[in-house]
Coordinates of C-alpha atoms and ligand atoms in Angstrom, one line a residue:
M23 CA 8.7 2.5 -20.9
A24 CA 5.5 0.7 -21.8
F25 CA 2.1 0.8 -20.0
L26 CA 1.9 -2.1 -17.5
D27 CA -1.1 -3.9 -16.2
R28 CA 0.7 -5.0 -13.0
P29 CA 3.4 -3.7 -10.7
A30 CA 6.8 -3.1 -12.3
E31 CA 9.6 -5.5 -11.4
D32 CA 12.5 -3.7 -13.0
P33 CA 13.8 -0.1 -12.7
S34 CA 13.7 0.2 -16.5
E35 CA 9.9 -0.3 -16.4
L36 CA 9.4 2.8 -14.3
Y37 CA 8.7 6.3 -15.5
D38 CA 10.6 8.9 -13.4
R39 CA 11.1 7.8 -9.7
E40 CA 14.9 7.9 -10.0
A41 CA 15.3 9.9 -6.8
E42 CA 13.0 7.5 -4.9
I43 CA 14.8 4.4 -6.2
K44 CA 18.1 5.8 -5.1
Q45 CA 16.7 6.7 -1.7
L46 CA 15.0 3.4 -1.2
R47 CA 18.1 1.4 -2.2
F48 CA 20.3 3.3 0.1
S49 CA 17.8 3.1 2.9
A50 CA 17.0 -0.6 2.5
L51 CA 20.7 -1.4 2.9
N52 CA 21.6 1.1 5.6
R53 CA 18.6 1.7 7.7
A54 CA 16.6 -0.8 9.9
V55 CA 13.2 0.2 8.7
T56 CA 12.0 2.2 5.6
L57 CA 8.3 3.2 5.2
V58 CA 7.0 3.7 1.7
V59 CA 3.7 5.5 1.9
G60 CA 1.3 7.1 -0.6
F61 CA -2.3 6.8 -1.9
R62 CA -3.6 3.8 -3.8
R63 CA -2.2 3.2 -7.2
V64 CA 0.5 5.9 -7.0
G65 CA 3.2 3.2 -7.6
K66 CA 4.4 2.0 -4.2
T67 CA 4.5 -1.7 -5.0
S68 CA 6.3 -1.0 -8.3
L69 CA 8.9 1.2 -6.7
V70 CA 9.6 -1.3 -4.0
K71 CA 9.8 -4.3 -6.3
A72 CA 11.9 -2.6 -8.9
A73 CA 14.3 -0.9 -6.5
T74 CA 15.0 -4.2 -4.6
K75 CA 15.2 -6.4 -7.7
D76 CA 18.9 -7.3 -7.2
I77 CA 18.8 -7.3 -3.4
V78 CA 18.2 -10.5 -1.4
R79 CA 14.6 -10.1 -0.2
V80 CA 11.5 -11.7 1.1
Y81 CA 8.3 -10.0 -0.2
I82 CA 5.0 -10.4 1.6
D83 CA 1.8 -8.9 0.2
A84 CA -0.4 -8.4 3.3
R85 CA -3.3 -7.3 1.1
R86 CA -4.0 -11.0 1.1
F87 CA -5.4 -10.6 4.6
E88 CA -7.5 -7.5 3.8
G89 CA -10.8 -9.2 3.4
M90 CA -10.5 -11.4 6.5
A91 CA -12.2 -10.6 9.8
Y92 CA -9.0 -11.7 11.5
M93 CA -5.8 -13.6 10.8
T94 CA -3.3 -15.6 12.8
V95 CA 0.5 -15.6 13.0
R96 CA 0.2 -18.9 11.2
D97 CA -1.2 -17.1 8.1
F98 CA 1.7 -14.7 8.2
L99 CA 4.3 -17.4 8.6
N100 CA 2.8 -19.4 5.7
E101 CA 3.2 -16.3 3.4
F102 CA 6.7 -15.7 4.8
A103 CA 7.7 -19.4 4.1
K104 CA 6.4 -19.2 0.6
S105 CA 8.5 -16.1 -0.2
L106 CA 11.5 -17.4 1.6
S107 CA 11.3 -20.7 -0.4
Q108 CA 12.2 -18.6 -3.5
L109 CA 15.6 -17.9 -2.0
L110 CA 16.5 -21.6 -1.7
P111 CA 17.6 -22.2 -5.3
F112 CA 20.2 -19.4 -4.9
S113 CA 21.7 -20.6 -1.7
R114 CA 21.9 -24.2 -0.6
R115 CA 23.6 -23.0 2.6
L116 CA 20.4 -21.2 3.6
I117 CA 19.0 -24.7 4.3
D118 CA 21.7 -25.4 6.9
F119 CA 20.9 -22.2 8.7
L120 CA 17.2 -22.7 8.6
S121 CA 17.3 -26.3 9.7
R122 CA 18.2 -25.0 13.2
V123 CA 14.8 -23.2 13.5
R124 CA 12.3 -25.1 15.5
G125 CA 9.0 -25.9 13.8
L126 CA 10.4 -25.2 10.4
S127 CA 10.8 -28.0 7.8
I128 CA 12.3 -28.0 4.3
M129 CA 11.1 -30.4 1.6
G130 CA 13.0 -30.0 -1.6
L131 CA 12.7 -26.4 -2.3
T132 CA 9.7 -25.7 -0.1
I133 CA 9.8 -24.3 3.4
E134 CA 7.0 -25.0 5.7
F135 CA 6.1 -24.3 9.3
S136 CA 4.8 -27.5 10.8
G137 CA 3.6 -28.1 14.3
S138 CA 1.6 -25.5 16.3
A139 CA 2.4 -21.8 16.1
R140 CA 3.5 -21.9 19.7
D141 CA 6.3 -24.3 18.7
I142 CA 7.8 -21.7 16.4
S143 CA 10.2 -19.2 17.7
I144 CA 10.0 -16.3 15.3
P145 CA 13.0 -14.4 16.8
S146 CA 15.1 -17.6 16.2
L147 CA 13.9 -17.6 12.6
F148 CA 15.2 -14.1 12.1
D149 CA 18.4 -15.0 14.0
A150 CA 19.0 -17.8 11.5
L151 CA 18.3 -15.5 8.6
N152 CA 20.6 -12.9 10.0
D153 CA 23.4 -15.4 10.6
W154 CA 23.0 -16.7 7.1
A155 CA 23.1 -13.2 5.5
L156 CA 26.2 -12.3 7.6
S157 CA 28.0 -15.5 6.5
E158 CA 27.2 -14.7 2.9
G159 CA 28.2 -11.1 3.2
K160 CA 24.7 -10.1 2.2
H161 CA 21.9 -8.1 3.5
L162 CA 18.3 -9.4 3.7
V163 CA 15.4 -7.1 3.1
V164 CA 12.0 -8.1 4.4
I165 CA 9.3 -6.3 2.5
I166 CA 5.8 -6.2 3.9
D167 CA 3.4 -4.5 1.4
E168 CA 0.2 -3.0 2.8
V169 CA 1.6 -3.8 6.3
Q170 CA -1.3 -2.2 8.1
E171 CA -3.4 -5.2 7.2
L172 CA -1.4 -7.2 9.8
S173 CA -3.3 -5.2 12.4
R174 CA -6.1 -7.8 12.1
M175 CA -3.7 -10.5 13.5
R176 CA -5.1 -12.0 16.7
G177 CA -3.3 -13.9 19.4
F178 CA 0.2 -12.7 18.5
N179 CA 1.9 -9.3 18.3
L180 CA 4.6 -8.9 15.7
L181 CA 5.8 -5.5 16.9
P182 CA 8.2 -7.0 19.6
V183 CA 9.7 -9.1 16.8
F184 CA 10.2 -6.1 14.6
A185 CA 11.8 -4.3 17.5
Y186 CA 14.1 -7.3 18.2
V187 CA 15.3 -7.3 14.6
Y188 CA 15.7 -3.6 14.7
D189 CA 17.9 -3.6 17.7
N190 CA 19.9 -6.8 17.2
L191 CA 20.1 -8.0 13.7
R192 CA 22.2 -5.7 11.5
N193 CA 21.9 -7.8 8.4
I194 CA 18.2 -7.7 8.2
S195 CA 16.1 -4.6 7.4
F196 CA 12.4 -4.0 6.7
I197 CA 10.5 -2.1 4.1
F198 CA 6.9 -1.4 5.1
A199 CA 4.6 0.0 2.4
G200 CA 1.0 1.1 2.8
S201 CA -1.8 3.0 1.1
K202 CA -3.7 3.6 4.3
V203 CA -1.1 5.7 5.9
G204 CA -2.9 6.6 9.1
M205 CA -3.7 2.9 9.7
L206 CA 0.0 2.1 9.0
Y207 CA 1.1 4.5 11.7
N208 CA -1.6 3.3 14.1
Y209 CA -0.4 -0.3 13.6
L210 CA 3.3 0.5 14.2
R211 CA 2.4 2.7 17.1
L212 CA 5.6 4.7 16.7
N213 CA 4.4 7.6 18.9
N214 CA 3.2 5.5 21.8
P215 CA 5.7 5.2 24.6
D216 CA 4.3 1.8 25.5
S217 CA 5.0 0.5 22.0
P218 CA 7.9 -1.8 21.3
L219 CA 8.9 0.4 18.3
Y220 CA 8.5 3.7 20.2
G221 CA 11.1 6.3 19.3
R222 CA 12.9 4.2 16.6
Y223 CA 14.1 6.1 13.6
M224 CA 12.4 5.1 10.3
E225 CA 13.2 6.5 6.9
V226 CA 10.1 7.6 5.2
I227 CA 9.6 7.8 1.5
E228 CA 6.4 9.5 0.5
L229 CA 5.4 8.7 -3.0
R230 CA 3.4 11.5 -4.7
P231 CA 1.2 11.5 -7.8
F232 CA 2.9 12.8 -11.0
T233 CA 2.7 16.5 -11.8
R234 CA 0.5 17.5 -14.8
E235 CA 3.6 17.8 -17.0
Q236 CA 4.9 14.3 -16.0
S237 CA 1.4 12.8 -16.5
L238 CA 1.2 14.2 -20.1
D239 CA 4.8 13.1 -20.8
F240 CA 4.0 9.6 -19.3
L241 CA 1.1 9.1 -21.7
R242 CA 2.9 10.5 -24.7
R243 CA 5.8 8.2 -24.2
G244 CA 3.7 5.1 -23.5
F245 CA 1.7 5.7 -26.8
D246 CA 4.9 6.4 -28.6
K247 CA 6.4 3.1 -27.4
A248 CA 3.2 1.3 -28.6
G249 CA 3.5 3.1 -32.0
I250 CA 0.1 4.7 -31.7
A251 CA -0.6 8.4 -32.5
V252 CA -3.0 10.0 -30.0
S253 CA -4.2 13.6 -30.2
E254 CA -3.0 16.1 -27.6
N255 CA -6.6 16.9 -27.0
I256 CA -7.3 13.3 -25.8
I257 CA -4.2 13.1 -23.7
D258 CA -5.1 16.4 -22.1
R259 CA -8.6 15.3 -21.2
A260 CA -7.3 12.1 -19.8
V261 CA -5.0 13.9 -17.4
D262 CA -7.8 16.3 -16.5
E263 CA -9.8 13.2 -15.3
L264 CA -7.1 10.9 -14.0
D265 CA -4.7 13.5 -12.4
G266 CA -1.2 12.1 -11.8
V267 CA -2.3 8.7 -10.6
V268 CA -0.1 6.4 -12.5
G269 CA -2.3 3.4 -12.0
W270 CA -5.2 5.1 -13.7
L271 CA -3.0 6.6 -16.4
S272 CA -1.7 3.1 -17.2
L273 CA -5.2 1.7 -17.3
F274 CA -6.1 4.4 -19.8
G275 CA -3.1 3.7 -21.9
L276 CA -3.8 0.0 -22.0
T277 CA -7.5 0.6 -22.7
Y278 CA -6.8 3.0 -25.5
I279 CA -4.2 0.7 -27.1
S280 CA -6.5 -2.3 -27.1
N281 CA -9.3 -0.3 -28.8
P282 CA -8.2 3.2 -30.0
G283 CA -10.7 6.0 -30.1
P284 CA -12.1 8.9 -28.0
E285 CA -14.4 6.4 -26.2
A286 CA -11.4 4.9 -24.4
L287 CA -11.4 7.5 -21.7
N288 CA -15.0 6.8 -20.8
R289 CA -14.3 3.1 -20.7
T290 CA -11.4 3.7 -18.4
I291 CA -13.4 6.0 -16.1
S292 CA -16.2 3.4 -16.0
I293 CA -13.8 0.5 -15.0
A294 CA -12.0 2.7 -12.5
S295 CA -15.3 3.9 -11.0
G296 CA -16.3 0.3 -10.4
I297 CA -12.9 -0.5 -8.6
V298 CA -13.0 2.6 -6.5
E299 CA -16.6 2.2 -5.5
E300 CA -16.0 -1.4 -4.5
E301 CA -13.0 -0.4 -2.3
F302 CA -14.9 2.5 -0.7
C303 CA -18.0 0.5 0.0
N304 CA -16.0 -2.4 1.5
F305 CA -14.5 0.1 3.9
V306 CA -18.0 1.4 4.7
R307 CA -19.2 -2.1 5.4
A308 CA -16.2 -2.8 7.6
M309 CA -17.0 0.4 9.6
G310 CA -20.7 -0.4 9.7
S311 CA -21.9 3.2 9.3
R312 CA -23.7 4.9 6.4
R313 CA -22.4 8.2 7.6
Y314 CA -19.1 7.6 5.8
V315 CA -21.1 7.6 2.6
L316 CA -22.7 10.9 3.5
V317 CA -19.4 12.5 4.3
I318 CA -18.0 11.4 0.9
N319 CA -21.2 12.8 -0.8
A320 CA -20.4 16.1 1.0
L321 CA -16.8 16.3 -0.2
K322 CA -17.2 16.5 -3.9
Q323 CA -15.7 20.0 -4.0
G324 CA -13.9 19.7 -0.7
A325 CA -15.4 21.0 2.5
T326 CA -14.4 22.3 5.9
W327 CA -15.1 20.4 9.2
S328 CA -18.1 22.7 9.9
E329 CA -19.5 22.3 6.4
V330 CA -19.3 18.5 6.8
K331 CA -21.1 18.7 10.1
R332 CA -23.9 20.9 8.7
Y333 CA -24.3 18.6 5.7
L334 CA -24.6 15.5 8.0
E335 CA -27.2 17.2 10.2
L336 CA -29.2 18.4 7.2
R337 CA -29.3 14.9 5.7
E338 CA -30.1 13.1 9.0
G339 CA -32.4 15.8 10.3
R340 CA -30.9 15.8 13.8
P341 CA -27.9 17.0 15.6
I342 CA -24.6 15.1 15.4
S343 CA -21.9 15.5 18.0
D344 CA -18.6 17.2 17.2
S345 CA -16.7 14.1 18.3
E346 CA -18.6 12.0 15.8
V347 CA -17.8 14.3 12.9
T348 CA -14.2 14.3 13.9
K349 CA -14.1 10.6 14.1
L350 CA -15.7 10.1 10.7
L351 CA -13.2 12.4 9.1
R352 CA -10.2 11.0 10.9
R353 CA -11.0 7.4 9.8
L354 CA -11.5 8.5 6.2
V355 CA -8.1 10.2 6.4
D356 CA -6.4 7.2 8.1
N357 CA -7.7 4.9 5.4
G358 CA -6.4 7.1 2.6
F359 CA -9.7 8.2 1.1
I360 CA -9.5 11.8 2.0
M361 CA -6.8 14.3 3.0
K362 CA -6.7 17.6 4.8
V363 CA -5.4 20.5 2.8
D364 CA -5.3 23.7 4.8
N365 CA -8.8 23.9 6.3
Q366 CA -10.4 21.7 3.7
Y367 CA -11.0 18.0 3.5
V368 CA -10.7 16.8 0.0
I369 CA -11.0 13.4 -1.7
A370 CA -7.6 12.1 -2.7
D371 CA -8.5 10.0 -5.7
P372 CA -9.8 11.7 -8.8
I373 CA -12.2 8.9 -9.7
L374 CA -13.7 8.8 -6.2
R375 CA -14.0 12.6 -6.4
R376 CA -15.8 12.2 -9.7
I377 CA -18.4 9.8 -8.4
S378 CA -18.6 11.0 -4.8
D379 CA -22.0 12.5 -5.0
R380 CA -23.4 9.4 -6.5
V381 CA -21.9 6.8 -4.2
R382 CA -24.5 5.0 -2.1
C383 CA -23.1 1.6 -1.1
R384 CA -26.6 0.3 -0.9
D385 CA -26.1 -3.4 -0.9
K386 CA -23.2 -3.1 1.5
L387 CA -25.0 -2.3 4.7
Ligands
LIG618 N1 6.8 4.8 -12.1 C1 5.9 4.1 -12.9 N2 6.1 4.0 -14.2 C2 5.2 3.3 -15.0 N3 4.2 2.6 -14.5 C3 4.0 2.6 -13.2 C4 4.9 3.3 -12.3 N4 4.5 3.1 -11.0 C5 3.4 2.3 -11.1 N5 3.1 2.0 -12.4 C6 1.9 1.2 -12.8 O1 0.8 1.7 -12.2 C7 0.0 0.7 -11.6 C8 -0.2 0.8 -10.1 O2 1.1 0.7 -9.5 P1 1.3 0.0 -8.1 O3 2.8 -0.1 -8.0 O4 0.5 -1.3 -8.0 O5 0.7 1.1 -7.1 P2 0.4 1.0 -5.5 O6 1.2 -0.1 -5.0 O7 0.9 2.3 -5.0 O8 -1.1 0.8 -5.4 C9 0.7 -0.6 -12.1 O9 0.0 -1.1 -13.3 C10 2.1 -0.2 -12.4 O10 2.7 -1.0 -13.4
LIG619 MG1 0.6 -1.8 -4.0

């Protein structure tokens, strides 16, 4: 296992995660929908890609839509077509099945949706894919990574399509992955009796950070593989700062290897801080309220609901309603920035925790 600068594609590239791979492979082939949830950079995309490497799949990265104010079903279909095109070289018969789908055209090895979105029947696209999979004795897995970003789709609701596939098409299943776990559940509206997906069983795989022991072992092995000797002291300090977040540990490993020395940890923290601050401040801008910054400032060591409220009132010099405090905290939880542990709200990511009292997001509002 070597340190990677991008998501893993093969199980052999993954440290640990054997149990999750096994569960995901079983679930992908035997359950209609599998949810893979966990905080940013914990290894969801890597797990999903590696575990489904030899399974017929369509992979859509909905992060593409993250920065957009809104998206259309057309944007989604274009991504779908791009990924589906990659299956054509392996099955000429797929073309026969797809040619029945209205609004879809195939040129060489490229699938495109032409005509207006209204001309395209998405259920019939999935019907054709299911018939094809059935005829080949295969199972097609449709993976939508960071699926909650599809909530910005306007003019079309994909949930009835997902429900249709769930109920009728046995040779197709979905894997939905997401870092913003609350947003993911809000999007799928599983607990809402009016929702198309209400009451449907979904297998949930929650990916957790590595334990301290695993993190130390992960770094030792990575350096070993690179043929570089690194002192236990440095490895220890790296895990103190980066916790069990595999994305940060990998970044540290790569940074150290490219330029060995005790400074590598500081360089890693500085790069990671930039990334995290940008992500958080983008969220603050999208929400349009500085109060999220104040809450994060208050949470450096973790805090209770009342402590957060008191802090906000102190900083603003005026009363703030209970419902406002609850809303701020809930949105931060839903977007995967903080979590509730017993009575305390704590910042999930070690880097955001580290810089939390200094974050200002000045130019973002
Ligand atoms: N089990 C693992 N073993 C080794 N490296 C991993 C593992 N999981 C993730 N990584 C690495 O960590 C980084 C972040 O992983 P990624 O899958 O993109 O996380 P997520 O999708 O949860 O944000 C990538 O560079 C990836 O290669
Ligand atoms: Mg990912």
